[in-house]
Every structure is written in C-alpha cells, then in structure tokens.
Amino acid sequence: MLEKALQINREKTIFWSLLGAILICAGFYVFLINATIHNVVARQNLESEASSLTLSIGSKEFEYISKRNEVTKQLAYSMGFKDVEVKSFVNKNSDASVAFLSR
C-alpha cells in the first residue's frame, strides 16, 4: 500500500513538472513570436523611411542641377564676381616640392 502511495505521488510530481516545462516553453515561444513581429514592423518602418529619404535626396539633386544651370556670367558679375587677371597653377616638380607657376 505504501508503494502505491509513493508511486502515485511520483506520477503527480512528474505530471506537474512536465506541465510546468510545457507552460514555460509556450511562454518563451509567445515572447519570441512577439519579438519577431516587432522586428518586422521596425524593419518595414526603416525601409519606408529610407525610401522617403532617397526620394528627398533625388529632389534635392534635381534642384541643385536646375540652380547650377541658371548661373551665367552676367549673374556672377551682378553678384560681385570678376575675372582673374593673373592665373596661378600648381605644379609638382620631380623632387616632390610644390611650386606655383604664374602665366
């Protein structure tokens, strides 16, 4: 009779231990699924932000090109720029020293 009581008690302990392990695994599984969903949403947000930044850069480049094409000599003269009379060039000699040549 004592053996049956110990055996029933052992079976209850094994049952509750396995049930606890299953619940811990299920909780960990739910946590990992939740983390995966959050990471996917964050990746999608970053991708949409990257594409909007790429479009912004493209529009800025187009604006730069259009502004660059509007610059003329008359505009430069009106802003105070003038032609250079003495031009200086940089030349690298064979002894690796730098010399300024004027023309």
Short mmCIF file of N, CA and C in Angstrom, two decimals:
data_model
loop_
_atom_site.label_atom_id
_atom_site.label_comp_id
_atom_site.label_asym_id
_atom_site.label_seq_id
_atom_site.Cartn_x
_atom_site.Cartn_y
_atom_site.Cartn_z
N MET A 1 0.82 -1.19 0.00
CA MET A 1 0.00 0.00 0.00
C MET A 1 0.87 1.26 0.00
N LEU A 2 1.95 1.21 0.76
CA LEU A 2 2.87 2.35 0.83
C LEU A 2 3.54 2.57 -0.53
N GLU A 3 3.83 1.47 -1.23
CA GLU A 3 4.45 1.60 -2.55
C GLU A 3 3.51 2.29 -3.54
N LYS A 4 2.22 1.97 -3.51
CA LYS A 4 1.25 2.61 -4.40
C LYS A 4 1.11 4.08 -4.09
N ALA A 5 1.13 4.46 -2.84
CA ALA A 5 1.03 5.87 -2.46
C ALA A 5 2.25 6.64 -2.96
N LEU A 6 3.45 6.07 -2.83
CA LEU A 6 4.67 6.73 -3.32
C LEU A 6 4.66 6.82 -4.85
N GLN A 7 4.17 5.76 -5.50
CA GLN A 7 4.12 5.75 -6.97
C GLN A 7 3.14 6.81 -7.48
N ILE A 8 1.98 6.95 -6.84
CA ILE A 8 1.00 7.96 -7.25
C ILE A 8 1.57 9.35 -7.03
N ASN A 9 2.26 9.57 -5.91
CA ASN A 9 2.86 10.85 -5.62
C ASN A 9 3.95 11.19 -6.64
N ARG A 10 4.74 10.19 -7.05
CA ARG A 10 5.79 10.39 -8.05
C ARG A 10 5.17 10.74 -9.40
N GLU A 11 4.08 10.10 -9.76
CA GLU A 11 3.42 10.40 -11.03
C GLU A 11 2.85 11.81 -11.03
N LYS A 12 2.32 12.26 -9.89
CA LYS A 12 1.83 13.63 -9.81
C LYS A 12 2.97 14.63 -9.96
N THR A 13 4.11 14.34 -9.36
CA THR A 13 5.27 15.23 -9.45
C THR A 13 5.77 15.31 -10.91
N ILE A 14 5.84 14.17 -11.56
CA ILE A 14 6.28 14.15 -12.96
C ILE A 14 5.28 14.91 -13.83
N PHE A 15 4.00 14.71 -13.61
CA PHE A 15 2.97 15.40 -14.39
C PHE A 15 3.08 16.92 -14.23
N TRP A 16 3.16 17.39 -13.00
CA TRP A 16 3.22 18.85 -12.78
C TRP A 16 4.55 19.43 -13.28
N SER A 17 5.62 18.67 -13.20
CA SER A 17 6.91 19.14 -13.74
C SER A 17 6.83 19.28 -15.26
N LEU A 18 6.28 18.27 -15.93
CA LEU A 18 6.14 18.34 -17.39
C LEU A 18 5.18 19.46 -17.80
N LEU A 19 4.09 19.62 -17.06
CA LEU A 19 3.15 20.70 -17.36
C LEU A 19 3.81 22.06 -17.18
N GLY A 20 4.60 22.22 -16.12
CA GLY A 20 5.33 23.48 -15.91
C GLY A 20 6.33 23.74 -17.02
N ALA A 21 7.05 22.70 -17.47
CA ALA A 21 8.02 22.86 -18.56
C ALA A 21 7.32 23.25 -19.86
N ILE A 22 6.17 22.63 -20.11
CA ILE A 22 5.40 22.97 -21.31
C ILE A 22 4.92 24.42 -21.26
N LEU A 23 4.45 24.86 -20.10
CA LEU A 23 4.00 26.25 -19.97
C LEU A 23 5.15 27.23 -20.13
N ILE A 24 6.32 26.90 -19.59
CA ILE A 24 7.50 27.77 -19.76
C ILE A 24 7.89 27.84 -21.22
N CYS A 25 7.89 26.72 -21.91
CA CYS A 25 8.22 26.71 -23.35
C CYS A 25 7.19 27.49 -24.15
N ALA A 26 5.92 27.36 -23.81
CA ALA A 26 4.87 28.10 -24.53
C ALA A 26 5.03 29.60 -24.29
N GLY A 27 5.33 30.00 -23.07
CA GLY A 27 5.55 31.42 -22.78
C GLY A 27 6.75 31.97 -23.54
N PHE A 28 7.83 31.20 -23.58
CA PHE A 28 9.03 31.62 -24.32
C PHE A 28 8.72 31.72 -25.82
N TYR A 29 7.93 30.77 -26.33
CA TYR A 29 7.54 30.79 -27.74
C TYR A 29 6.73 32.05 -28.06
N VAL A 30 5.78 32.39 -27.21
CA VAL A 30 4.97 33.60 -27.42
C VAL A 30 5.86 34.84 -27.37
N PHE A 31 6.81 34.88 -26.45
CA PHE A 31 7.74 36.01 -26.36
C PHE A 31 8.55 36.15 -27.65
N LEU A 32 9.06 35.04 -28.17
CA LEU A 32 9.86 35.09 -29.40
C LEU A 32 9.03 35.51 -30.61
N ILE A 33 7.79 35.05 -30.70
CA ILE A 33 6.91 35.47 -31.80
C ILE A 33 6.64 36.97 -31.70
N ASN A 34 6.40 37.46 -30.50
CA ASN A 34 6.16 38.89 -30.29
C ASN A 34 7.38 39.71 -30.69
N ALA A 35 8.57 39.26 -30.30
CA ALA A 35 9.80 39.97 -30.66
C ALA A 35 10.01 39.97 -32.17
N THR A 36 9.70 38.86 -32.82
CA THR A 36 9.84 38.78 -34.28
C THR A 36 8.89 39.75 -34.97
N ILE A 37 7.66 39.83 -34.51
CA ILE A 37 6.69 40.76 -35.11
C ILE A 37 7.16 42.20 -34.94
N HIS A 38 7.66 42.54 -33.75
CA HIS A 38 8.16 43.90 -33.52
C HIS A 38 9.34 44.22 -34.43
N ASN A 39 10.23 43.25 -34.64
CA ASN A 39 11.39 43.47 -35.51
C ASN A 39 10.97 43.65 -36.97
N VAL A 40 9.98 42.89 -37.41
CA VAL A 40 9.50 43.02 -38.79
C VAL A 40 8.87 44.39 -39.00
N VAL A 41 8.08 44.84 -38.04
CA VAL A 41 7.45 46.16 -38.15
C VAL A 41 8.51 47.26 -38.15
N ALA A 42 9.53 47.13 -37.29
CA ALA A 42 10.60 48.13 -37.26
C ALA A 42 11.36 48.15 -38.57
N ARG A 43 11.60 46.98 -39.18
CA ARG A 43 12.31 46.90 -40.46
C ARG A 43 11.48 47.57 -41.56
N GLN A 44 10.18 47.34 -41.57
CA GLN A 44 9.32 47.98 -42.58
C GLN A 44 9.32 49.49 -42.41
N ASN A 45 9.29 49.97 -41.17
CA ASN A 45 9.34 51.42 -40.94
C ASN A 45 10.66 52.01 -41.42
N LEU A 46 11.77 51.30 -41.16
CA LEU A 46 13.07 51.79 -41.61
C LEU A 46 13.17 51.78 -43.13
N GLU A 47 12.60 50.77 -43.77
CA GLU A 47 12.63 50.72 -45.23
C GLU A 47 11.82 51.87 -45.84
N SER A 48 10.67 52.17 -45.27
CA SER A 48 9.87 53.28 -45.80
C SER A 48 10.56 54.61 -45.55
N GLU A 49 11.23 54.75 -44.40
CA GLU A 49 11.97 55.98 -44.13
C GLU A 49 13.15 56.12 -45.08
N ALA A 50 13.83 55.02 -45.37
CA ALA A 50 14.96 55.05 -46.30
C ALA A 50 14.49 55.43 -47.71
N SER A 51 13.35 54.91 -48.13
CA SER A 51 12.87 55.25 -49.47
C SER A 51 12.44 56.71 -49.54
N SER A 52 11.83 57.23 -48.47
CA SER A 52 11.45 58.65 -48.48
C SER A 52 12.70 59.54 -48.47
N LEU A 53 13.75 59.13 -47.75
CA LEU A 53 15.00 59.91 -47.77
C LEU A 53 15.66 59.86 -49.14
N THR A 54 15.57 58.71 -49.80
CA THR A 54 16.13 58.59 -51.15
C THR A 54 15.39 59.52 -52.11
N LEU A 55 14.07 59.58 -52.00
CA LEU A 55 13.30 60.49 -52.85
C LEU A 55 13.65 61.95 -52.54
N SER A 56 13.86 62.26 -51.28
CA SER A 56 14.23 63.62 -50.89
C SER A 56 15.59 63.99 -51.47
N ILE A 57 16.53 63.07 -51.41
CA ILE A 57 17.86 63.33 -51.98
C ILE A 57 17.76 63.53 -53.48
N GLY A 58 16.94 62.74 -54.14
CA GLY A 58 16.76 62.89 -55.59
C GLY A 58 16.19 64.25 -55.95
N SER A 59 15.21 64.72 -55.18
CA SER A 59 14.63 66.03 -55.48
C SER A 59 15.64 67.14 -55.20
N LYS A 60 16.45 66.99 -54.15
CA LYS A 60 17.49 67.99 -53.86
C LYS A 60 18.54 68.02 -54.97
N GLU A 61 18.92 66.86 -55.50
CA GLU A 61 19.88 66.82 -56.60
C GLU A 61 19.30 67.50 -57.84
N PHE A 62 18.03 67.23 -58.13
CA PHE A 62 17.40 67.86 -59.28
C PHE A 62 17.36 69.38 -59.10
N GLU A 63 17.05 69.83 -57.88
CA GLU A 63 17.03 71.27 -57.60
C GLU A 63 18.42 71.87 -57.76
N TYR A 64 19.45 71.16 -57.31
CA TYR A 64 20.83 71.63 -57.45
C TYR A 64 21.21 71.77 -58.92
N ILE A 65 20.86 70.76 -59.71
CA ILE A 65 21.20 70.80 -61.14
C ILE A 65 20.49 71.96 -61.83
N SER A 66 19.22 72.18 -61.50
CA SER A 66 18.49 73.28 -62.14
C SER A 66 19.07 74.63 -61.71
N LYS A 67 19.45 74.77 -60.44
CA LYS A 67 20.06 76.03 -59.99
C LYS A 67 21.43 76.24 -60.63
N ARG A 68 22.20 75.16 -60.77
CA ARG A 68 23.53 75.26 -61.38
C ARG A 68 23.43 75.70 -62.84
N ASN A 69 22.40 75.24 -63.53
CA ASN A 69 22.23 75.62 -64.93
C ASN A 69 21.76 77.07 -65.09
N GLU A 70 21.25 77.69 -64.01
CA GLU A 70 20.80 79.07 -64.09
C GLU A 70 21.94 80.08 -63.93
N VAL A 71 23.10 79.63 -63.47
CA VAL A 71 24.23 80.55 -63.24
C VAL A 71 24.85 80.94 -64.57
N THR A 72 24.97 82.24 -64.80
CA THR A 72 25.60 82.77 -66.01
C THR A 72 26.67 83.77 -65.60
N LYS A 73 27.45 84.23 -66.59
CA LYS A 73 28.47 85.24 -66.29
C LYS A 73 27.84 86.54 -65.84
N GLN A 74 26.71 86.89 -66.44
CA GLN A 74 26.05 88.13 -66.05
C GLN A 74 25.58 88.06 -64.59
N LEU A 75 25.06 86.93 -64.18
CA LEU A 75 24.64 86.77 -62.79
C LEU A 75 25.85 86.85 -61.86
N ALA A 76 26.95 86.23 -62.24
CA ALA A 76 28.15 86.28 -61.41
C ALA A 76 28.67 87.71 -61.30
N TYR A 77 28.68 88.45 -62.42
CA TYR A 77 29.14 89.85 -62.38
C TYR A 77 28.22 90.69 -61.51
N SER A 78 26.90 90.43 -61.57
CA SER A 78 25.97 91.21 -60.75
C SER A 78 26.13 90.90 -59.26
N MET A 79 26.67 89.72 -58.93
CA MET A 79 26.88 89.37 -57.52
C MET A 79 28.25 89.81 -57.02
N GLY A 80 29.06 90.44 -57.87
CA GLY A 80 30.34 90.97 -57.43
C GLY A 80 31.54 90.15 -57.85
N PHE A 81 31.35 89.08 -58.56
CA PHE A 81 32.49 88.31 -59.05
C PHE A 81 33.12 89.04 -60.23
N LYS A 82 34.40 88.81 -60.44
CA LYS A 82 35.09 89.42 -61.58
C LYS A 82 36.10 88.43 -62.14
N ASP A 83 36.57 88.72 -63.35
CA ASP A 83 37.54 87.85 -64.00
C ASP A 83 38.90 87.99 -63.31
N VAL A 84 39.67 86.91 -63.32
CA VAL A 84 41.01 86.91 -62.72
C VAL A 84 42.01 87.30 -63.80
N GLU A 85 42.87 88.30 -63.46
CA GLU A 85 43.87 88.72 -64.44
C GLU A 85 45.10 87.82 -64.40
N VAL A 86 45.57 87.44 -63.22
CA VAL A 86 46.76 86.60 -63.09
C VAL A 86 46.32 85.22 -62.60
N LYS A 87 46.59 84.23 -63.43
CA LYS A 87 46.19 82.86 -63.08
C LYS A 87 47.39 82.13 -62.49
N SER A 88 47.18 81.40 -61.43
CA SER A 88 48.24 80.62 -60.79
C SER A 88 47.89 79.14 -60.90
N PHE A 89 48.90 78.35 -61.20
CA PHE A 89 48.72 76.91 -61.32
C PHE A 89 49.67 76.21 -60.36
N VAL A 90 49.29 75.05 -59.90
CA VAL A 90 50.14 74.26 -59.02
C VAL A 90 50.79 73.18 -59.87
N ASN A 91 52.12 73.03 -59.69
CA ASN A 91 52.86 72.05 -60.46
C ASN A 91 53.68 71.22 -59.49
N LYS A 92 53.76 69.92 -59.72
CA LYS A 92 54.55 69.05 -58.87
C LYS A 92 55.87 68.76 -59.58
N ASN A 93 56.96 69.24 -58.99
CA ASN A 93 58.29 69.01 -59.59
C ASN A 93 58.74 67.59 -59.33
N SER A 94 59.84 67.20 -59.99
CA SER A 94 60.36 65.85 -59.85
C SER A 94 60.90 65.60 -58.45
N ASP A 95 61.33 66.65 -57.71
CA ASP A 95 61.84 66.45 -56.36
C ASP A 95 60.71 66.52 -55.32
N ALA A 96 59.48 66.42 -55.75
CA ALA A 96 58.29 66.36 -54.90
C ALA A 96 58.03 67.64 -54.15
N SER A 97 58.60 68.75 -54.56
CA SER A 97 58.24 70.02 -53.94
C SER A 97 57.15 70.68 -54.79
N VAL A 98 56.39 71.53 -54.19
CA VAL A 98 55.28 72.17 -54.88
C VAL A 98 55.70 73.59 -55.25
N ALA A 99 55.46 73.95 -56.51
CA ALA A 99 55.82 75.30 -56.96
C ALA A 99 54.61 75.92 -57.64
N PHE A 100 54.46 77.23 -57.50
CA PHE A 100 53.37 77.95 -58.13
C PHE A 100 53.91 78.60 -59.40
N LEU A 101 53.25 78.35 -60.51
CA LEU A 101 53.63 78.95 -61.77
C LEU A 101 52.57 79.98 -62.13
N SER A 102 52.99 81.17 -62.51
CA SER A 102 52.02 82.16 -62.95
C SER A 102 52.18 82.39 -64.43
N ARG A 103 51.05 82.64 -65.06
CA ARG A 103 51.04 82.90 -66.51
C ARG A 103 50.52 84.26 -66.77
#
